[in-house]
Amino acid sequence: MASDPAHQNEFPDPPSSPENEGSVLSTRGIEAFSRKVTTTASHLMAPLGDPTSHPHYQSAMGEVHKQLRRPMLQRNVFSMARTTPTDLVRSTLSSKEIQSRALSYVPDEMLQNIPEDENQYSLFQGFQATFPEFTEEGRKHRRRVSRGRKLLEETETGHGDGPHGVHKLRKEKASMMHQFEMLGVRKNMASCEIREIDNKMANLMGMRRIILERLANLEQEEALLEHEIVEVEGKLEDAQDLADEAESIALQTPPKSDEDVASETGDAADFMSQSVYEKIPSTRASSKTRKPRNIRRKSMPILHEHFKPGTMIRSVRAHKDSITTLDFDAPFGLMVTAAMDDSVRVWDLNAGRCIGLLEGHTASVRTLQVEDNILATGSMDATIRLWDLSKAHYDPQGSQFGKDDEDDGIAFENPDDQPVDPPSGSMADCPLFTLNAHLDEITALHFRDNVLVSGSADKTLRQWDLEKGRCVQTLDVMWAAAQASALADGDGTWRQTTRAADGSADFVGALQVFESALACGTADGMVRLWDLRSGQVHRSLVGHTGPVTCLQFDDVHLVTGSLDRSIRIWDLRTGSIYDAFAFDHPITSMMFDTRRIVCAAGEDVVKVYDKVEGRHWDCGAGITEAEEQKSPAIVERVRIRDGYMVEGRRDGVVGVWTC
Amino acid sequence: MTQLPYAIDAETPLSKAELDVLRAQYEKEGDMVGVQTKFNYAWGLVKSDTRTDQHLGVMLLSEIFRTSPERRRECLYYLALGNFKLGNYANARKYNDLLLDNEPANLQATNLRALIDDKVAKEGLMGVAIVSGIAVAAGVIGGVLLRNLGRKR
């Protein structure tokens, strides 16, 4: 037994070396095993081979055998061996065992890193608490409990019978204590699980943020690339035009006759055509107005859909005075704002930069609409101007504004204190033409395809053909009202609203056209549906008690907002009210998309009505800034497209939100 | 730590229905499975009689060990117990000793160490018996062969 230390050395401990543990079928493992077997054997046989100890061998062996039968000694001997032969054989020879060992392998550095135990309960206790019936103890206690309760009742009726009753009660108490303990564990488990879930959610939110940033970057890149594509397309078109031109000229030049060929080498007169080639494109280029490029976006921005509804995407101090009207063509597209300061600004919503100022109107713009790079503005100077925004000289890379360059698509910067000045002349090529026939300020306009309708304070509506740039039809609202009252008295007359049309209420509050259908809301609170083919009102919707300020219709419903503080949703087919709701202040602006009706109701937030969920909620600066003891200005105008909402406030700030 | 099961607890297998409950819960939580659920299933598996179940249980336990550091210490014990049941005494001892290094007074771990020693000793003796048996047989055969050879000469 003196050879114990040597014995130990002979049994190298495989698990302590990581590479051995990693690949269990290493030669070292097998070696260790074979060494072990041989040493065990040699250890036992050694005395045999030693002739000098031969006489003592029998007695010595007897001693050993006697001692080996004692378990304590057994343990001493074999505890030195860390494992058994069967284990070793299995761990080195059975592939399935090896596989499962590899799977359940725990790296050593993890084994070194075992933090202090701070859990209120062990996993096993958790197991016991969740499935009390699965454990022996739990079963016992459960049985005990039911029995205990019964016994308790019995003892109560029998009034206890000495030590027996005490014993029962003690048992009862023990089991109740057990249950109590288990309940505590379960409580802890629940709270731990909640914490775990919170952590997971935090992690997921972090991941989401990262991916959202990635999406924002991708969208940014996409927008830039698209811009470049459009540019290249334009160049390609121009080049194609040149090539075609050259070709047609080449065809027109008469084929060379034989004598021409002879004189060709010496005579330079024929080579005049060369200079013609060069001249024609240049003259043509100057004469030809650049074809309006269709920068309709090929890609659909989806970034805003992944924001939480009510998240601010951007806020810009667009103007120094109250916003009078604004519109944008698409999420992260172009936005045009007009304010009381008589300026009209064009914005790149993607970068949050002002592209340029539109100059031409002599008074402030009251209404405007952007559609596919075409902008129509209606002004207090009684003119309507049309602009082609695709002709703006604008580089989305934005080298001209150093400070804005770092902005990415979702930069939540504070609204700039001063509006950024765009490069002058960037919009010089934009004006298309001016429509002037109205006698008073334009208060509403709407266009679709080539039809534009405008409403003016001169109490008329005009229909314009955008192709020819001419007024096609004039609709006199007062005449129509008189007509209606003559035909069927009472209904359809010009009614003086209970809320007297004060100076702020426009005679024509809102317009929308769709092919030959025109809807207009006026200061008398009526909504008239016109047929542009006949120039007649074919339906009047009565209900609002104040001037109508905004309206929009789709294929089923017509939604109107009025200074009478209500939003009314009409059924277009029957002309009856489908739904209505009211706010605390007059509605100044309203728009809806497929899911939401948003409106500006004289508050510092935008009122959103979720049509799908039938839920009202507020969105805007008033919610977050109220906590900071700030009161943002009242929202004057609001527009929404595909859940991307833009609102303009009385202090000239424009906020962009997701809905 | 007094909240650990004794080794005997691991020797009482759950019924199939009970294990199914645990498995269903584990599978229901999918990728986002919580530690407790995972452990519940793993523990049910370790308690099982079949070797494949035990293997899976130990694997899940080692996953818990890897992913939740705050559970490592107790996991050492479960791992030791699982490996003990599997007969991987070397691993069982490694984990158990590590736990005992941290908590010398842990009753369950002390108990488990004794059990491992016992098992190793028993199976070790058996191994010795087999080896010596083979050795004796070899000796006898060798002797016979030698004698035969001698005779032939």
PDB file of C-alpha atoms in Angstrom, chain A residues 48-157:
ATOM      1  CA  LEU A  48       5.045 -13.161  -7.936  1.00  0.00           C
ATOM      2  CA  GLY A  49       7.923 -11.998 -10.032  1.00  0.00           C
ATOM      3  CA  ASP A  50      10.014 -11.041  -7.026  1.00  0.00           C
ATOM      4  CA  PRO A  51      11.839 -14.138  -5.862  1.00  0.00           C
ATOM      5  CA  THR A  52      13.336 -12.537  -2.726  1.00  0.00           C
ATOM      6  CA  SER A  53       9.954 -11.837  -1.220  1.00  0.00           C
ATOM      7  CA  HIS A  54       8.682 -15.237  -2.110  1.00  0.00           C
ATOM      8  CA  PRO A  55       8.667 -16.713   1.373  1.00  0.00           C
ATOM      9  CA  HIS A  56       6.640 -13.815   2.680  1.00  0.00           C
ATOM     10  CA  TYR A  57       4.370 -13.691  -0.224  1.00  0.00           C
ATOM     11  CA  GLN A  58       1.606 -15.895   1.058  1.00  0.00           C
ATOM     12  CA  SER A  59       1.245 -14.066   4.317  1.00  0.00           C
ATOM     13  CA  ALA A  60       1.476 -10.684   2.668  1.00  0.00           C
ATOM     14  CA  MET A  61      -1.126 -11.591   0.119  1.00  0.00           C
ATOM     15  CA  GLY A  62      -3.356 -12.847   2.866  1.00  0.00           C
ATOM     16  CA  GLU A  63      -3.040  -9.520   4.604  1.00  0.00           C
ATOM     17  CA  VAL A  64      -3.894  -7.701   1.465  1.00  0.00           C
ATOM     18  CA  HIS A  65      -6.893  -9.835   0.767  1.00  0.00           C
ATOM     19  CA  LYS A  66      -8.170  -9.438   4.268  1.00  0.00           C
ATOM     20  CA  GLN A  67      -7.835  -5.732   4.087  1.00  0.00           C
ATOM     21  CA  LEU A  68      -9.325  -5.526   0.652  1.00  0.00           C
ATOM     22  CA  ARG A  69     -12.504  -6.998   1.972  1.00  0.00           C
ATOM     23  CA  ARG A  70     -12.949  -4.076   4.298  1.00  0.00           C
ATOM     24  CA  PRO A  71     -14.995  -1.438   2.570  1.00  0.00           C
ATOM     25  CA  MET A  72     -13.141   1.480   4.114  1.00  0.00           C
ATOM     26  CA  LEU A  73      -9.920   0.350   2.638  1.00  0.00           C
ATOM     27  CA  GLN A  74     -11.549  -0.402  -0.650  1.00  0.00           C
ATOM     28  CA  ARG A  75     -12.644   3.113  -0.735  1.00  0.00           C
ATOM     29  CA  ASN A  76      -9.197   4.357   0.105  1.00  0.00           C
ATOM     30  CA  VAL A  77      -7.646   2.400  -2.680  1.00  0.00           C
ATOM     31  CA  PHE A  78     -10.129   3.126  -5.332  1.00  0.00           C
ATOM     32  CA  SER A  79     -10.988   6.649  -4.509  1.00  0.00           C
ATOM     33  CA  MET A  80      -7.599   7.329  -5.929  1.00  0.00           C
ATOM     34  CA  ALA A  81      -8.917   6.059  -9.174  1.00  0.00           C
ATOM     35  CA  ARG A  82     -11.199   8.830 -10.305  1.00  0.00           C
ATOM     36  CA  THR A  83     -13.393   6.578 -12.294  1.00  0.00           C
ATOM     37  CA  THR A  84     -14.156   2.995 -13.076  1.00  0.00           C
ATOM     38  CA  PRO A  85     -12.954   0.894 -15.970  1.00  0.00           C
ATOM     39  CA  THR A  86     -16.446   0.560 -17.392  1.00  0.00           C
ATOM     40  CA  ASP A  87     -16.748   4.318 -17.453  1.00  0.00           C
ATOM     41  CA  LEU A  88     -13.423   4.603 -19.222  1.00  0.00           C
ATOM     42  CA  VAL A  89     -14.275   1.946 -21.747  1.00  0.00           C
ATOM     43  CA  ARG A  90     -17.587   3.605 -22.422  1.00  0.00           C
ATOM     44  CA  SER A  91     -16.137   7.071 -22.692  1.00  0.00           C
ATOM     45  CA  THR A  92     -13.523   6.051 -25.195  1.00  0.00           C
ATOM     46  CA  LEU A  93     -15.158   3.353 -27.231  1.00  0.00           C
ATOM     47  CA  SER A  94     -18.878   4.042 -27.661  1.00  0.00           C
ATOM     48  CA  SER A  95     -19.457   6.675 -30.298  1.00  0.00           C
ATOM     49  CA  LYS A  96     -22.847   7.568 -28.907  1.00  0.00           C
ATOM     50  CA  GLU A  97     -21.417   8.203 -25.496  1.00  0.00           C
ATOM     51  CA  ILE A  98     -18.688  10.295 -27.010  1.00  0.00           C
ATOM     52  CA  GLN A  99     -21.201  12.350 -28.884  1.00  0.00           C
ATOM     53  CA  SER A 100     -23.320  13.045 -25.863  1.00  0.00           C
ATOM     54  CA  ARG A 101     -20.228  13.860 -23.840  1.00  0.00           C
ATOM     55  CA  ALA A 102     -19.150  16.345 -26.428  1.00  0.00           C
ATOM     56  CA  LEU A 103     -22.595  17.919 -26.334  1.00  0.00           C
ATOM     57  CA  SER A 104     -22.682  18.222 -22.600  1.00  0.00           C
ATOM     58  CA  TYR A 105     -19.094  19.331 -22.379  1.00  0.00           C
ATOM     59  CA  VAL A 106     -18.512  22.365 -20.220  1.00  0.00           C
ATOM     60  CA  PRO A 107     -15.393  24.378 -20.897  1.00  0.00           C
ATOM     61  CA  ASP A 108     -12.919  24.721 -18.093  1.00  0.00           C
ATOM     62  CA  GLU A 109     -12.902  28.484 -18.039  1.00  0.00           C
ATOM     63  CA  MET A 110     -16.584  28.325 -17.236  1.00  0.00           C
ATOM     64  CA  LEU A 111     -15.876  25.885 -14.481  1.00  0.00           C
ATOM     65  CA  GLN A 112     -13.401  28.352 -13.082  1.00  0.00           C
ATOM     66  CA  ASN A 113     -15.906  31.135 -13.271  1.00  0.00           C
ATOM     67  CA  ILE A 114     -18.575  30.224 -10.793  1.00  0.00           C
ATOM     68  CA  PRO A 115     -20.203  33.272  -9.300  1.00  0.00           C
ATOM     69  CA  GLU A 116     -21.605  33.498  -5.832  1.00  0.00           C
ATOM     70  CA  ASP A 117     -25.037  32.082  -5.495  1.00  0.00           C
ATOM     71  CA  GLU A 118     -27.548  34.859  -5.054  1.00  0.00           C
ATOM     72  CA  ASN A 119     -30.702  33.092  -6.059  1.00  0.00           C
ATOM     73  CA  GLN A 120     -33.517  33.022  -3.602  1.00  0.00           C
ATOM     74  CA  TYR A 121     -34.423  29.543  -4.644  1.00  0.00           C
ATOM     75  CA  SER A 122     -32.672  26.723  -6.383  1.00  0.00           C
ATOM     76  CA  LEU A 123     -33.842  25.357  -9.692  1.00  0.00           C
ATOM     77  CA  PHE A 124     -34.723  22.178  -7.908  1.00  0.00           C
ATOM     78  CA  GLN A 125     -36.949  24.054  -5.507  1.00  0.00           C
ATOM     79  CA  GLY A 126     -38.508  25.697  -8.506  1.00  0.00           C
ATOM     80  CA  PHE A 127     -39.151  22.291  -9.924  1.00  0.00           C
ATOM     81  CA  GLN A 128     -40.624  21.073  -6.660  1.00  0.00           C
ATOM     82  CA  ALA A 129     -42.835  24.095  -6.368  1.00  0.00           C
ATOM     83  CA  THR A 130     -44.138  23.916  -9.906  1.00  0.00           C
ATOM     84  CA  PHE A 131     -44.756  20.212  -9.906  1.00  0.00           C
ATOM     85  CA  PRO A 132     -45.353  19.237  -6.295  1.00  0.00           C
ATOM     86  CA  GLU A 133     -47.006  16.033  -7.379  1.00  0.00           C
ATOM     87  CA  PHE A 134     -43.847  14.941  -9.211  1.00  0.00           C
ATOM     88  CA  THR A 135     -41.704  14.689  -6.120  1.00  0.00           C
ATOM     89  CA  GLU A 136     -41.950  12.191  -3.315  1.00  0.00           C
ATOM     90  CA  GLU A 137     -41.978  14.876  -0.695  1.00  0.00           C
ATOM     91  CA  GLY A 138     -44.642  16.859  -2.446  1.00  0.00           C
ATOM     92  CA  ARG A 139     -46.865  13.804  -2.713  1.00  0.00           C
ATOM     93  CA  LYS A 140     -46.400  13.057   0.918  1.00  0.00           C
ATOM     94  CA  HIS A 141     -47.270  16.547   1.944  1.00  0.00           C
ATOM     95  CA  ARG A 142     -50.244  16.748  -0.288  1.00  0.00           C
ATOM     96  CA  ARG A 143     -51.660  13.620   1.198  1.00  0.00           C
ATOM     97  CA  ARG A 144     -50.801  14.841   4.589  1.00  0.00           C
ATOM     98  CA  VAL A 145     -52.511  18.096   4.030  1.00  0.00           C
ATOM     99  CA  SER A 146     -55.798  16.628   3.012  1.00  0.00           C
ATOM    100  CA  ARG A 147     -55.626  14.145   5.801  1.00  0.00           C
ATOM    101  CA  GLY A 148     -54.529  16.850   8.165  1.00  0.00           C
ATOM    102  CA  ARG A 149     -57.447  19.042   7.358  1.00  0.00           C
ATOM    103  CA  LYS A 150     -59.835  16.210   7.889  1.00  0.00           C
ATOM    104  CA  LEU A 151     -58.179  15.340  11.138  1.00  0.00           C
ATOM    105  CA  LEU A 152     -58.244  18.907  12.202  1.00  0.00           C
ATOM    106  CA  GLU A 153     -61.961  18.935  11.732  1.00  0.00           C
ATOM    107  CA  GLU A 154     -62.232  15.680  13.606  1.00  0.00           C
ATOM    108  CA  THR A 155     -60.196  16.959  16.489  1.00  0.00           C
ATOM    109  CA  GLU A 156     -62.275  20.040  16.583  1.00  0.00           C
ATOM    110  CA  THR A 157     -65.438  18.038  16.790  1.00  0.00           C
TER     111      THR A 157
END
